[in-house]
Amino acid sequence: LTERTWFSKLATDEAFTQTVIDRYRDLRKTYFSDEYLSNYIDQTFEEYTLMVLNRGIGKAVSRTIDGYRISVGPVLPYIGNIKMVDIDRDRLMNTFNKLSYKYGKVSLKKAFNTTKMIMEDAYYDGKIPKNPFVRLKAPESQVKIEYYRDAYTDEELALIFEKAKEYCNKILYPM
């Protein structure tokens, strides 16, 4: 910045310089305080994910939270022990490119979207300075599906529902 003409002009203005100093001192009391920054830097992706899912996220119900836990599972071996502030766009792209060779379209998309949601939560929660998912798209799965199942027939669906009734509490789960 010091090489920019406009910045050099601003830096010669004592009022501007004092405003910058005052703002920095104010920020040192909050966002730039040692306590805030140490908390901000120390959590790993896995620790933050666990905290977020335990407290709940948005309007998600417990069944949805359990789904999030499953969806983020494939990501943890790659970035689980990485500090939140060290997770950048390149690391995420590398992670999901590797996962694209292990998981099908649906599982890959769920892992991507759940991880994205957690990182966005961290950004809006003030735990990371920027959201690395901005303009990042999920890669296409490279897993080749060799078997396609036709939709269930009406007879098969009737049998499935009939068997399901045997295991359901008719008061709690009327069918």
XYZ file of C-alpha atoms in Angstrom, residues 70-171:
102
model
C -22.657 -38.746 8.425
C -22.203 -36.413 5.455
C -19.118 -34.694 6.857
C -17.465 -38.011 7.763
C -15.573 -38.465 4.470
C -14.041 -34.981 4.786
C -12.587 -35.423 8.287
C -9.594 -37.601 7.332
C -8.450 -34.844 4.962
C -9.086 -31.619 6.900
C -10.348 -32.717 10.331
C -7.083 -31.941 12.138
C -6.409 -28.707 10.205
C -7.006 -25.432 12.024
C -10.035 -23.598 10.689
C -7.999 -20.546 9.672
C -5.597 -22.727 7.669
C -8.307 -24.240 5.485
C -8.200 -22.434 2.174
C -9.775 -22.825 -1.228
C -6.894 -24.929 -2.604
C -7.032 -27.366 0.306
C -10.789 -27.762 -0.114
C -10.501 -28.278 -3.868
C -7.776 -30.886 -3.300
C -9.900 -32.659 -0.669
C -13.028 -32.814 -2.799
C -11.116 -33.815 -5.917
C -9.740 -36.801 -3.973
C -13.201 -37.610 -2.637
C -14.639 -37.487 -6.159
C -12.755 -40.726 -6.908
C -14.162 -42.482 -3.829
C -17.796 -41.357 -3.574
C -20.790 -41.226 -5.878
C -22.617 -38.092 -6.906
C -25.081 -37.907 -3.993
C -22.580 -38.660 -1.202
C -20.026 -36.257 -2.674
C -22.603 -33.472 -2.971
C -23.811 -34.027 0.615
C -20.242 -33.934 1.953
C -19.544 -30.775 -0.046
C -22.717 -28.977 1.037
C -22.346 -29.933 4.699
C -18.712 -28.811 4.777
C -19.679 -25.593 3.012
C -22.432 -24.952 5.572
C -20.012 -25.498 8.462
C -17.392 -23.182 6.954
C -20.023 -20.506 6.283
C -21.163 -20.813 9.888
C -17.558 -20.343 11.043
C -17.212 -17.281 8.848
C -20.433 -15.675 10.103
C -19.530 -16.704 13.658
C -16.236 -14.802 13.337
C -14.055 -17.909 13.646
C -12.383 -17.517 10.244
C -11.518 -14.285 8.420
C -12.932 -15.328 5.046
C -15.100 -18.042 3.601
C -12.977 -20.333 1.391
C -16.105 -21.722 -0.281
C -16.882 -18.501 -2.140
C -17.383 -19.447 -5.820
C -16.249 -23.021 -5.153
C -18.276 -25.721 -6.893
C -18.487 -29.387 -6.022
C -16.535 -31.558 -8.463
C -18.282 -34.234 -10.470
C -17.978 -37.741 -9.080
C -15.486 -39.878 -10.979
C -16.979 -43.101 -9.622
C -18.464 -45.174 -12.406
C -21.755 -46.764 -11.490
C -21.983 -50.180 -13.071
C -25.352 -51.196 -11.752
C -28.623 -49.364 -12.142
C -31.709 -50.535 -10.330
C -35.078 -50.051 -11.915
C -37.733 -48.357 -9.829
C -39.730 -50.609 -7.535
C -42.885 -52.090 -9.023
C -46.252 -51.466 -7.384
C -46.222 -55.011 -6.046
C -42.761 -54.563 -4.515
C -43.803 -51.282 -2.883
C -46.931 -52.885 -1.451
C -44.808 -55.688 0.015
C -42.300 -53.204 1.486
C -45.089 -51.200 3.166
C -46.800 -54.347 4.414
C -43.558 -55.575 6.030
C -42.862 -52.104 7.433
C -46.246 -52.118 9.187
C -45.188 -55.201 11.120
C -42.308 -53.269 12.688
C -44.109 -49.999 13.365
C -45.843 -48.868 16.493
C -49.309 -48.126 15.074
C -49.868 -45.282 17.559
